[in-house]
Structure formats: C-alpha cells, structure tokens
Amino acid sequence: MKLKQRVVLLAILLVIFIFTKVFLIDNLDTSAANREDQRAFHRMMAGLRVELVPKLDHTLQSPWEIAAQWVVPREVYPEETPELGAIMHAMATKKIIKADVGYKGTQLKALLILEGGQKVVFKPKRILGFRRAPLVVGRFVNLRTEIKPVATEQLLSTFLTVGNNTCFYGKCYYCRETEPACADGDTMEGSVTLWLPDVWPLQKHRHPWGRTYREGKLARWEYDESYCDAVKKTSPYDSGPRLLDIIDTAVFDYLIGNADRHHYESFQDDEGASMLILLDNAKSFGNPSLDERSILAPLYQCCIIRVSTWNRLNYLKNGVLKSALKSAMAHDPIAPVLSEPHLDAAEQRLLSVLATVKQCTDQFGADTVLVEDRMPLSHL
C-alpha cells in the first residue's frame, strides 16, 4: 500500500528498534534474567499505543524545543518518551503559517512551517517513521484553506483544479504538471515529518549496496559474492557501528519492501560513529506479493548482525509483529495505515530474515555471526 508508508516506518521503529535490553537467544524460561527480559518485552508491547494528546507536562517548553533536545548521535528520540503523544499531536494539528515547495529530491513534497516556527515536510499519501528517523505522523490537510493562503508564489504556481479536486505538482525531479497530487475535494491525506534541528547538519553517503539504475549494468554486489570483504576494508565500514547499521537497515527495508536505498545520511563529520539516518523510504509497501530478496544482500553477504537485533526479531515472530504494528498505528489520524495483505507480507518476510541468519550461523557459527552491540568493532 503506497498510501501510508512513512507512518509505518515510525510504527516498525517502535516495534523493532525501541527495545534496549538484550533478550536471551535460547529463550529459556528457567533463567531469571530471561524472565525479566520477557517482562520488559510485555511492558514495551503495552506502551506501543501512543495516543495523540494535546497535554504537555513541560509547560515552560514548546513541543518543538523538547523534540530538538532529544537528538543525539545515535538516536533522534529516546526510548522513554512520555511527551511523544503531545509532540505528534502538535505535528498533526498545529496551524500552518507558511507553505513552500519541498527540498530537492525525486518525490513530491511541500515544506511547511507550523505555529511556533517548526519546519515539517508534508508528503501526499506517502507514509513511514524510526528512532533512527525523524518523527512522522499522518495528517489531513485542507489545501484550499490551510495551504493556499500561506503558500509562496513558487508553490502556488503549481496548484490546479482537476474536476472538483484541488491538486498541486510542486517541484521535484519527477514532478510533472500532467501528474499532480490531488486531494479528495480540498482535503489531502499525507504525512508530516519533523525537521531535524539545524545544529545537526547531515552528510550524504552512497550506499555500498546501491543499485546502478541502468538497464543491463549490475552493481558489483549483484555478481560478486565476496563483495562484503571489499566493503569491510573501506572507511567507515572497516570499524565502528556503520556496517551493522547498514545490515539493520537492510533487514528493515526488506520487511517494508523498500529496494531503493541508493544513498543514506548521517550526521556530518561523525567519523562513522553516528547512526545511519533513514530519511527516504517512499518506495515501500508496493506489491505485498513481491519478495525482493536482494534487499537482504548486506546481511547474507556479510553474515553478521547485532545480537540485540537478532533477539528482537525472534520475539516478533508467531504473529507478534502483526499485532504490534496494529497497536502502534491504531491512534494515528489516518489509521488504518496498512492493509491485511501488507501486514501478512511483513510477517512472512520476518521469517525469511530469521532463516537467513540461521543459514549464516550454520555456516560460520553463532560466535562469528552474532555481534555484541557494545564490543569493539573491527570488521577486517
């Protein structure tokens, strides 16, 4: 379902990457530590339903100030976020005081300024989110009453009417006047993504497993099974967390069906220490019947994965992922976010990920494949 991808990213973030405890691999109930891990898992599950409420305990701070203070090199919001519902409520409801064309890229978007001066990106009918991604929430916007009165001339010039529907085509690589995004009447469903604070400039990197996008020309990783060995000899993948971030991202992209991760961003001048930030996930949740296994190439070619990621994925099998996704997205303004076929597809893809890691451990041993999160990392 290409309608609602960005909220799904946030939901899967909450489901997969919000745990900070390491769950025991063998899942033995006789272990006191494992029983505590199970209790922590159930607490996490109970906290997935983030209600969008206007109340904010920090009365001396705006929701935008609180969100800006959350950002650190390895996450854009913390695990414990009692203010999350209030901040997402503000994103979904605060008055739009300015609207302009979005930043450069291939997909249609608009840059909005909300009351209080917060920048957000509005994407028509495309949704997703992550603790390694900016906060995202669904929003219904009236193009005639909320956008056009505060739009810049550049954005306003792209508005048109098709039948009884208000439409715009904006400015982007693939934006065409002949293919505008149209509201249902005047009301458009989309997502708003919180702009990261300016004090955290971003640096763009070419993804080592990116595709060529040229017919008849394969990328090296598509024909060289030893390609990961070459990646491990280049910075920033020769040490530090970046290669493991790439593999986490491959797992995530496979679950959502995103085969378009040709570039990624990190915080600038981080020497490979900060997280891989997920900003472009618009090619997700297309055909639920299509399983693009090549998305997992970083995983099955490198055959390493974080222990915490492996255990989180194990805890999500047997229908838990589907249930958790429904809970995490239940209170979004544009719910329901995913159809049953897409939820079922995510469940099946999860089993494929687990089977891939099992093949790696059978071949190389668990001690080699499963990497402790805090151990000194050298991939050479």
Coordinates of N, CA, C and O in Angstrom, one line a residue, residues 170-327:
G170 N 4.0 20.7 -7.4 CA 5.3 21.1 -6.7 C 6.5 21.1 -7.6 O 6.4 21.2 -8.8
K171 N 7.7 20.9 -7.0 CA 8.9 21.0 -7.7 C 9.8 19.8 -7.2 O 10.1 19.7 -6.1
C172 N 10.1 18.8 -8.1 CA 11.0 17.7 -7.8 C 11.4 17.1 -9.1 O 10.9 17.5 -10.2
Y173 N 12.3 16.1 -9.0 CA 12.9 15.5 -10.2 C 11.8 14.9 -11.1 O 11.8 15.0 -12.3
Y174 N 10.8 14.2 -10.5 CA 9.8 13.5 -11.2 C 8.5 14.3 -11.2 O 7.4 13.7 -11.7
C175 N 8.4 15.5 -10.7 CA 7.1 16.2 -10.6 C 6.8 16.7 -12.0 O 7.6 17.3 -12.7
R176 N 5.5 16.5 -12.4 CA 5.0 16.9 -13.7 C 3.6 17.5 -13.6 O 2.8 17.0 -12.8
E177 N 3.4 18.6 -14.3 CA 2.1 19.2 -14.3 C 1.0 18.2 -14.8 O -0.2 18.3 -14.3
T178 N 1.4 17.3 -15.6 CA 0.4 16.3 -16.1 C 0.2 15.1 -15.1 O -0.7 14.3 -15.3
E179 N 1.0 15.1 -14.0 CA 0.8 14.1 -12.9 C 0.7 14.7 -11.5 O 1.6 14.4 -10.7
P180 N -0.2 15.6 -11.3 CA -0.3 16.2 -10.0 C -0.8 15.3 -8.9 O -1.4 14.3 -9.2
A181 N -0.6 15.7 -7.6 CA -1.2 15.0 -6.5 C -2.5 15.7 -6.2 O -2.5 17.0 -6.1
C182 N -3.6 15.0 -6.1 CA -4.9 15.6 -6.0 C -5.5 15.2 -4.6 O -5.4 14.1 -4.2
A183 N -6.2 16.2 -4.1 CA -7.0 16.0 -2.8 C -8.3 15.4 -3.2 O -8.7 15.3 -4.3
D184 N -9.0 14.9 -2.2 CA -10.4 14.5 -2.3 C -11.2 15.7 -2.1 O -11.5 16.0 -0.9
G185 N -11.5 16.4 -3.1 CA -12.1 17.7 -3.0 C -11.0 18.7 -2.6 O -10.1 18.9 -3.4
D186 N -11.0 19.2 -1.4 CA -9.9 20.0 -0.9 C -9.0 19.4 0.1 O -8.0 19.9 0.4
T187 N -9.4 18.2 0.6 CA -8.7 17.6 1.7 C -7.8 16.5 1.2 O -8.2 15.6 0.5
M188 N -6.5 16.6 1.6 CA -5.5 15.7 1.2 C -4.9 14.9 2.4 O -4.6 15.5 3.4
E189 N -4.8 13.6 2.2 CA -4.2 12.8 3.3 C -2.7 12.7 3.0 O -2.3 12.4 1.9
G190 N -1.9 12.8 4.0 CA -0.5 12.7 3.8 C 0.2 12.5 5.2 O -0.4 12.1 6.2
S191 N 1.5 12.8 5.2 CA 2.3 12.7 6.4 C 3.1 13.9 6.6 O 3.4 14.6 5.7
V192 N 3.4 14.2 7.9 CA 4.3 15.3 8.2 C 5.5 14.7 9.0 O 5.3 13.9 9.9
T193 N 6.7 15.1 8.5 CA 7.9 14.6 9.1 C 8.6 15.8 9.8 O 8.8 16.8 9.2
L194 N 9.0 15.6 11.0 CA 9.6 16.6 11.8 C 11.0 16.9 11.3 O 11.9 16.0 11.1
W195 N 11.3 18.2 11.0 CA 12.6 18.6 10.5 C 13.6 18.5 11.6 O 13.4 18.9 12.8
L196 N 14.8 17.9 11.3 CA 15.9 17.8 12.4 C 16.4 19.2 12.7 O 16.5 20.1 11.8
P197 N 16.9 19.4 13.9 CA 17.4 20.7 14.3 C 18.6 21.1 13.4 O 19.4 20.3 13.0
D198 N 18.7 22.4 13.1 CA 19.8 22.9 12.2 C 21.2 22.7 12.8 O 22.2 22.7 12.1
V199 N 21.3 22.5 14.1 CA 22.6 22.2 14.8 C 23.1 20.8 14.5 O 24.3 20.5 14.8
W200 N 22.3 20.0 13.8 CA 22.8 18.7 13.4 C 22.8 18.6 11.9 O 21.9 17.9 11.3
P201 N 23.8 19.2 11.2 CA 23.8 19.1 9.7 C 24.1 17.6 9.3 O 24.7 16.8 10.0
L202 N 23.5 17.3 8.1 CA 23.6 16.0 7.6 C 24.7 15.8 6.5 O 24.9 16.8 5.8
Q203 N 25.2 14.6 6.4 CA 26.2 14.3 5.4 C 25.6 13.1 4.6 O 25.1 12.1 5.1
K204 N 25.6 13.2 3.2 CA 25.1 12.2 2.4 C 26.1 11.2 2.0 O 27.3 11.6 1.6
H205 N 25.8 9.9 1.9 CA 26.7 8.9 1.6 C 26.1 8.0 0.5 O 24.9 7.7 0.6
R206 N 26.9 7.5 -0.4 CA 26.4 6.5 -1.3 C 26.3 5.1 -0.6 O 27.2 4.7 0.1
H207 N 25.2 4.5 -0.7 CA 25.0 3.2 -0.1 C 25.9 2.1 -0.8 O 25.9 2.0 -2.0
P208 N 26.7 1.4 0.0 CA 27.6 0.4 -0.7 C 26.9 -0.7 -1.4 O 27.5 -1.3 -2.3
W209 N 25.6 -0.9 -1.1 CA 24.8 -1.9 -1.8 C 23.7 -1.2 -2.7 O 22.7 -1.8 -2.9
G210 N 24.0 0.0 -3.1 CA 23.1 0.7 -4.0 C 23.0 0.0 -5.4 O 24.0 -0.6 -5.8
R211 N 21.9 0.2 -6.1 CA 21.7 -0.3 -7.4 C 22.3 0.7 -8.4 O 22.4 1.9 -8.2
T212 N 22.5 0.3 -9.7 CA 23.0 1.1 -10.7 C 21.9 1.9 -11.4 O 22.2 3.0 -11.9
Y213 N 20.7 1.4 -11.4 CA 19.6 2.0 -12.1 C 19.8 2.2 -13.6 O 19.3 3.1 -14.2
R214 N 20.7 1.4 -14.1 CA 21.0 1.4 -15.5 C 20.7 0.0 -16.1 O 21.3 -1.0 -15.6
E215 N 19.9 0.0 -17.1 CA 19.5 -1.3 -17.7 C 20.7 -2.1 -18.2 O 21.5 -1.5 -19.0
G216 N 20.8 -3.3 -17.9 CA 21.9 -4.1 -18.4 C 23.2 -4.0 -17.6 O 24.2 -4.7 -17.9
K217 N 23.3 -3.1 -16.6 CA 24.5 -2.9 -15.8 C 24.3 -3.2 -14.4 O 23.5 -2.6 -13.7
L218 N 25.0 -4.3 -13.9 CA 24.8 -4.7 -12.5 C 25.8 -4.0 -11.6 O 27.0 -3.7 -12.0
A219 N 25.5 -3.7 -10.4 CA 26.4 -3.3 -9.4 C 27.3 -4.4 -9.0 O 26.9 -5.6 -9.1
R220 N 28.5 -4.1 -8.4 CA 29.4 -5.2 -8.1 C 28.8 -6.2 -7.1 O 29.0 -7.4 -7.3
W221 N 28.0 -5.7 -6.1 CA 27.5 -6.7 -5.1 C 26.5 -7.6 -5.7 O 26.2 -8.7 -5.1
E222 N 25.9 -7.3 -6.9 CA 25.0 -8.2 -7.5 C 25.6 -9.4 -8.2 O 24.9 -10.4 -8.6
Y223 N 26.9 -9.4 -8.5 CA 27.5 -10.6 -9.1 C 28.7 -11.1 -8.3 O 29.2 -12.2 -8.6
D224 N 29.2 -10.3 -7.3 CA 30.4 -10.7 -6.6 C 30.0 -11.1 -5.1 O 29.7 -10.2 -4.3
E225 N 30.0 -12.4 -4.9 CA 29.5 -12.9 -3.5 C 30.5 -12.5 -2.4 O 30.2 -12.6 -1.3
S226 N 31.8 -12.2 -2.8 CA 32.8 -11.8 -1.8 C 32.8 -10.2 -1.6 O 33.7 -9.7 -1.0
Y227 N 31.8 -9.6 -2.1 CA 31.8 -8.1 -2.1 C 31.9 -7.5 -0.7 O 32.6 -6.5 -0.5
C228 N 31.3 -8.2 0.3 CA 31.4 -7.6 1.6 C 32.8 -7.5 2.1 O 33.2 -6.6 2.9
D229 N 33.7 -8.4 1.7 CA 35.1 -8.4 2.1 C 35.7 -7.1 1.7 O 36.5 -6.5 2.4
A230 N 35.4 -6.6 0.5 CA 35.9 -5.3 0.0 C 35.3 -4.2 0.8 O 36.0 -3.2 1.1
V231 N 34.0 -4.2 1.1 CA 33.4 -3.2 1.9 C 34.1 -3.0 3.2 O 34.3 -1.9 3.7
K232 N 34.4 -4.2 3.9 CA 35.0 -4.1 5.2 C 36.4 -3.5 5.2 O 36.9 -3.2 6.3
K233 N 37.0 -3.3 4.1 CA 38.3 -2.7 4.0 C 38.3 -1.2 3.8 O 39.3 -0.5 3.7
T234 N 37.0 -0.6 3.6 CA 36.9 0.8 3.3 C 36.2 1.5 4.5 O 35.4 1.0 5.2
S235 N 36.6 2.8 4.7 CA 36.0 3.6 5.8 C 34.7 4.1 5.3 O 34.5 4.4 4.1
P236 N 33.7 4.2 6.2 CA 33.7 3.9 7.6 C 33.2 2.5 8.0 O 32.8 2.3 9.1
Y237 N 33.3 1.5 7.1 CA 32.8 0.2 7.3 C 33.9 -0.7 7.9 O 33.5 -1.9 8.2
D238 N 35.1 -0.3 8.0 CA 36.2 -1.1 8.5 C 36.2 -1.2 10.0 O 36.8 -2.1 10.6
S239 N 35.5 -0.3 10.7 CA 35.4 -0.4 12.1 C 34.2 0.5 12.5 O 33.6 1.2 11.7
G240 N 33.8 0.4 13.8 CA 32.7 1.2 14.3 C 31.4 0.6 13.9 O 31.3 -0.5 13.4
P241 N 30.3 1.3 14.2 CA 28.9 0.7 14.1 C 28.3 0.8 12.7 O 27.2 0.3 12.5
R242 N 28.9 1.5 11.7 CA 28.2 1.8 10.4 C 27.8 0.5 9.6 O 26.7 0.5 9.1
L243 N 28.7 -0.5 9.6 CA 28.3 -1.7 8.8 C 27.2 -2.4 9.5 O 26.2 -2.8 8.8
L244 N 27.1 -2.4 10.8 CA 26.0 -3.0 11.5 C 24.7 -2.2 11.3 O 23.6 -2.8 11.2
D245 N 24.9 -0.9 11.2 CA 23.7 0.0 10.8 C 23.2 -0.4 9.5 O 22.0 -0.4 9.2
I246 N 24.1 -0.6 8.5 CA 23.7 -0.9 7.1 C 22.9 -2.2 7.1 O 21.9 -2.4 6.5
I247 N 23.4 -3.2 7.9 CA 22.7 -4.5 8.0 C 21.3 -4.4 8.7 O 20.3 -5.0 8.2
D248 N 21.3 -3.6 9.8 CA 20.0 -3.3 10.4 C 19.0 -2.7 9.4 O 17.8 -3.1 9.3
T249 N 19.5 -1.8 8.6 CA 18.7 -1.1 7.6 C 18.2 -2.0 6.6 O 17.1 -2.0 6.1
A250 N 19.1 -3.0 6.1 CA 18.7 -4.0 5.1 C 17.5 -4.8 5.6 O 16.6 -5.1 4.9
V251 N 17.6 -5.2 6.9 CA 16.5 -6.0 7.5 C 15.2 -5.2 7.5 O 14.2 -5.7 7.1
F252 N 15.4 -4.0 7.9 CA 14.2 -3.1 8.0 C 13.6 -2.9 6.6 O 12.4 -3.0 6.4
D253 N 14.5 -2.5 5.6 CA 14.0 -2.3 4.2 C 13.3 -3.5 3.6 O 12.4 -3.4 2.9
Y254 N 13.9 -4.7 4.0 CA 13.3 -5.9 3.4 C 11.9 -6.1 4.0 O 10.9 -6.5 3.3
L255 N 11.7 -5.9 5.3 CA 10.4 -6.0 5.9 C 9.3 -5.1 5.3 O 8.2 -5.5 5.1
I256 N 9.7 -3.9 4.9 CA 8.8 -2.9 4.3 C 8.8 -2.9 2.8 O 8.0 -2.2 2.1
G257 N 9.7 -3.7 2.2 CA 9.7 -3.8 0.7 C 10.3 -2.6 0.0 O 10.0 -2.3 -1.1
N258 N 11.3 -2.0 0.7 CA 12.0 -0.8 0.1 C 13.3 -1.2 -0.6 O 14.3 -1.5 0.1
A259 N 13.3 -1.3 -1.9 CA 14.5 -1.7 -2.7 C 15.3 -0.5 -3.2 O 16.0 -0.6 -4.2
D260 N 15.0 0.7 -2.7 CA 15.5 1.9 -3.3 C 16.5 2.7 -2.3 O 16.5 3.9 -2.3
R261 N 17.3 2.0 -1.5 CA 18.2 2.6 -0.6 C 19.5 2.9 -1.3 O 20.5 2.3 -1.0
H262 N 19.6 3.8 -2.3 CA 20.8 4.1 -3.0 C 21.7 5.0 -2.3 O 22.9 5.1 -2.5
H263 N 21.2 5.9 -1.4 CA 22.0 6.8 -0.6 C 21.5 6.7 0.8 O 20.4 6.3 1.1
Y264 N 22.3 7.2 1.8 CA 21.8 7.4 3.1 C 22.5 8.6 3.7 O 23.5 9.1 3.2
E265 N 22.0 9.0 4.9 CA 22.6 10.2 5.5 C 23.0 9.9 7.0 O 22.4 9.0 7.6
S266 N 24.0 10.6 7.4 CA 24.5 10.5 8.8 C 24.7 11.9 9.3 O 24.7 12.9 8.4
F267 N 24.9 12.1 10.5 CA 25.3 13.5 11.0 C 26.7 13.8 10.5 O 27.6 12.9 10.3
Q268 N 26.9 15.0 10.1 CA 28.2 15.5 9.5 C 29.4 15.3 10.4 O 29.3 15.5 11.6
D269 N 30.6 15.0 9.8 CA 31.8 14.9 10.5 C 31.8 14.0 11.7 O 32.3 14.3 12.8
D270 N 31.1 12.9 11.6 CA 31.0 12.0 12.7 C 32.0 10.8 12.7 O 32.0 10.0 13.6
E271 N 32.8 10.7 11.6 CA 33.8 9.7 11.5 C 33.2 8.3 11.7 O 33.8 7.4 12.2
G272 N 32.0 8.1 11.2 CA 31.4 6.8 11.2 C 30.7 6.4 12.5 O 30.2 5.3 12.7
A273 N 30.7 7.3 13.5 CA 30.2 7.0 14.8 C 28.7 7.1 15.0 O 28.1 6.4 15.8
S274 N 28.1 8.1 14.3 CA 26.7 8.3 14.4 C 25.9 7.3 13.6 O 26.4 6.6 12.8
M275 N 24.6 7.4 13.9 CA 23.7 6.4 13.2 C 23.5 6.7 11.7 O 23.7 7.8 11.3
L276 N 23.0 5.7 11.0 CA 22.5 5.8 9.7 C 21.1 6.3 9.8 O 20.2 5.7 10.5
I277 N 20.8 7.5 9.3 CA 19.5 8.2 9.5 C 18.6 7.8 8.3 O 19.0 8.0 7.1
L278 N 17.4 7.3 8.6 CA 16.5 6.9 7.5 C 15.6 8.0 7.1 O 14.7 8.4 7.9
L279 N 15.8 8.6 6.0 CA 15.0 9.8 5.5 C 14.2 9.5 4.3 O 13.3 10.3 4.0
D280 N 14.5 8.5 3.5 CA 13.8 8.4 2.2 C 13.4 6.9 2.1 O 14.1 6.0 1.8
N281 N 12.1 6.7 2.3 CA 11.5 5.3 2.4 C 10.3 5.2 1.5 O 9.4 4.4 1.7
A282 N 10.1 6.1 0.5 CA 8.9 6.3 -0.2 C 8.6 5.1 -1.1 O 7.4 4.9 -1.6
K283 N 9.5 4.3 -1.4 CA 9.3 3.1 -2.3 C 8.9 1.9 -1.6 O 9.4 0.8 -1.9
S284 N 8.1 2.0 -0.5 CA 7.8 0.9 0.4 C 6.4 0.5 0.2 O 5.5 1.3 -0.2
F285 N 6.1 -0.7 0.6 CA 4.7 -1.2 0.7 C 4.0 -1.1 -0.7 O 2.9 -0.5 -0.8
G286 N 4.6 -1.6 -1.7 CA 4.0 -1.6 -3.0 C 3.2 -2.9 -3.2 O 2.1 -3.0 -2.7
N287 N 3.8 -3.9 -3.8 CA 3.2 -5.2 -4.1 C 3.5 -6.1 -2.9 O 4.6 -6.5 -2.7
P288 N 2.5 -6.4 -2.1 CA 2.7 -7.3 -0.9 C 3.1 -8.7 -1.3 O 3.7 -9.5 -0.5
S289 N 2.9 -9.1 -2.6 CA 3.2 -10.5 -3.0 C 4.6 -10.5 -3.6 O 5.1 -11.6 -3.8
L290 N 5.3 -9.4 -3.7 CA 6.7 -9.4 -4.2 C 7.7 -9.4 -3.1 O 7.7 -8.5 -2.2
D291 N 8.5 -10.4 -3.1 CA 9.6 -10.5 -2.1 C 10.9 -10.2 -2.8 O 11.4 -11.1 -3.5
E292 N 11.5 -9.1 -2.6 CA 12.8 -8.7 -3.3 C 13.9 -9.1 -2.3 O 14.4 -8.3 -1.5
R293 N 14.4 -10.3 -2.4 CA 15.4 -10.9 -1.5 C 16.7 -10.1 -1.6 O 17.5 -10.1 -0.6
S294 N 17.0 -9.5 -2.7 CA 18.3 -8.8 -2.9 C 18.4 -7.7 -1.9 O 19.6 -7.2 -1.7
I295 N 17.3 -7.2 -1.3 CA 17.4 -6.1 -0.3 C 18.3 -6.6 0.9 O 19.0 -5.8 1.5
L296 N 18.3 -7.9 1.1 CA 19.0 -8.5 2.2 C 20.5 -8.8 1.9 O 21.1 -9.4 2.8
A297 N 20.9 -8.4 0.8 CA 22.3 -8.7 0.4 C 23.4 -8.3 1.5 O 24.3 -9.1 1.7
P298 N 23.3 -7.1 2.1 CA 24.3 -6.9 3.2 C 24.3 -7.9 4.3 O 25.3 -8.3 4.8
L299 N 23.1 -8.5 4.6 CA 23.0 -9.5 5.6 C 23.6 -10.8 5.2 O 24.5 -11.4 5.8
Y300 N 23.2 -11.3 4.0 CA 23.6 -12.7 3.6 C 25.0 -12.7 3.0 O 25.6 -13.7 2.9
Q301 N 25.5 -11.5 2.6 CA 26.9 -11.5 2.1 C 27.9 -11.3 3.2 O 29.0 -11.8 3.2
C302 N 27.5 -10.4 4.2 CA 28.5 -10.2 5.4 C 28.3 -11.2 6.5 O 29.2 -11.5 7.2
C303 N 27.1 -11.8 6.6 CA 26.7 -12.7 7.6 C 27.1 -12.3 9.0 O 27.8 -13.0 9.8
I304 N 26.8 -11.0 9.4 CA 26.9 -10.5 10.7 C 25.6 -9.7 11.0 O 25.0 -9.2 10.1
I305 N 25.2 -9.7 12.3 CA 24.1 -9.0 12.7 C 24.2 -8.7 14.2 O 24.8 -9.5 14.9
R306 N 23.7 -7.6 14.7 CA 23.7 -7.3 16.1 C 22.9 -8.4 16.9 O 21.8 -8.8 16.5
V307 N 23.4 -8.8 18.0 CA 22.7 -9.7 18.9 C 21.3 -9.1 19.3 O 20.3 -9.8 19.2
S308 N 21.3 -7.8 19.6 CA 20.0 -7.2 20.0 C 19.0 -7.3 18.9 O 17.8 -7.6 19.1
T309 N 19.4 -7.0 17.6 CA 18.5 -7.1 16.5 C 18.0 -8.5 16.3 O 16.8 -8.7 16.1
W310 N 18.9 -9.5 16.4 CA 18.5 -10.9 16.2 C 17.5 -11.3 17.2 O 16.5 -11.9 16.9
N311 N 17.7 -10.9 18.5 CA 16.7 -11.3 19.5 C 15.4 -10.6 19.4 O 14.3 -11.1 19.7
R312 N 15.4 -9.3 19.0 CA 14.2 -8.5 18.9 C 13.4 -9.2 17.8 O 12.1 -9.4 17.9
L313 N 14.0 -9.6 16.7 CA 13.3 -10.2 15.6 C 12.7 -11.5 16.0 O 11.6 -11.9 15.6
N314 N 13.4 -12.3 16.8 CA 12.9 -13.6 17.3 C 11.6 -13.4 18.2 O 10.7 -14.2 18.1
Y315 N 11.6 -12.3 19.0 CA 10.5 -12.0 19.8 C 9.3 -11.6 19.0 O 8.1 -11.6 19.5
L316 N 9.5 -11.2 17.8 CA 8.3 -10.7 17.0 C 7.7 -11.7 16.1 O 6.7 -11.4 15.4
K317 N 8.2 -13.0 16.1 CA 7.6 -14.0 15.2 C 6.3 -14.5 15.9 O 5.9 -14.1 16.9
N318 N 5.7 -15.4 15.2 CA 4.4 -16.1 15.6 C 3.3 -15.1 15.8 O 2.5 -15.1 16.7
G319 N 3.2 -14.1 14.9 CA 2.1 -13.1 14.9 C 2.3 -11.9 15.8 O 1.5 -11.0 15.7
V320 N 3.4 -11.9 16.5 CA 3.6 -10.7 17.4 C 3.9 -9.4 16.6 O 3.4 -8.4 17.0
L321 N 4.6 -9.5 15.5 CA 4.9 -8.3 14.7 C 3.6 -7.7 14.2 O 3.4 -6.5 14.3
K322 N 2.7 -8.5 13.6 CA 1.5 -8.0 13.1 C 0.6 -7.4 14.2 O 0.1 -6.3 14.0
S323 N 0.5 -8.0 15.3 CA -0.3 -7.4 16.4 C 0.3 -6.1 16.9 O -0.4 -5.1 17.2
A324 N 1.7 -6.1 17.0 CA 2.4 -4.9 17.5 C 2.2 -3.7 16.5 O 2.0 -2.6 16.9
L325 N 2.3 -4.0 15.2 CA 2.1 -3.0 14.2 C 0.7 -2.4 14.3 O 0.5 -1.1 14.2
K326 N -0.3 -3.2 14.4 CA -1.7 -2.7 14.6 C -1.8 -1.8 15.8 O -2.4 -0.7 15.7
S327 N -1.2 -2.2 16.9 CA -1.3 -1.4 18.1 C -0.5 -0.1 18.0 O -1.0 1.0 18.4

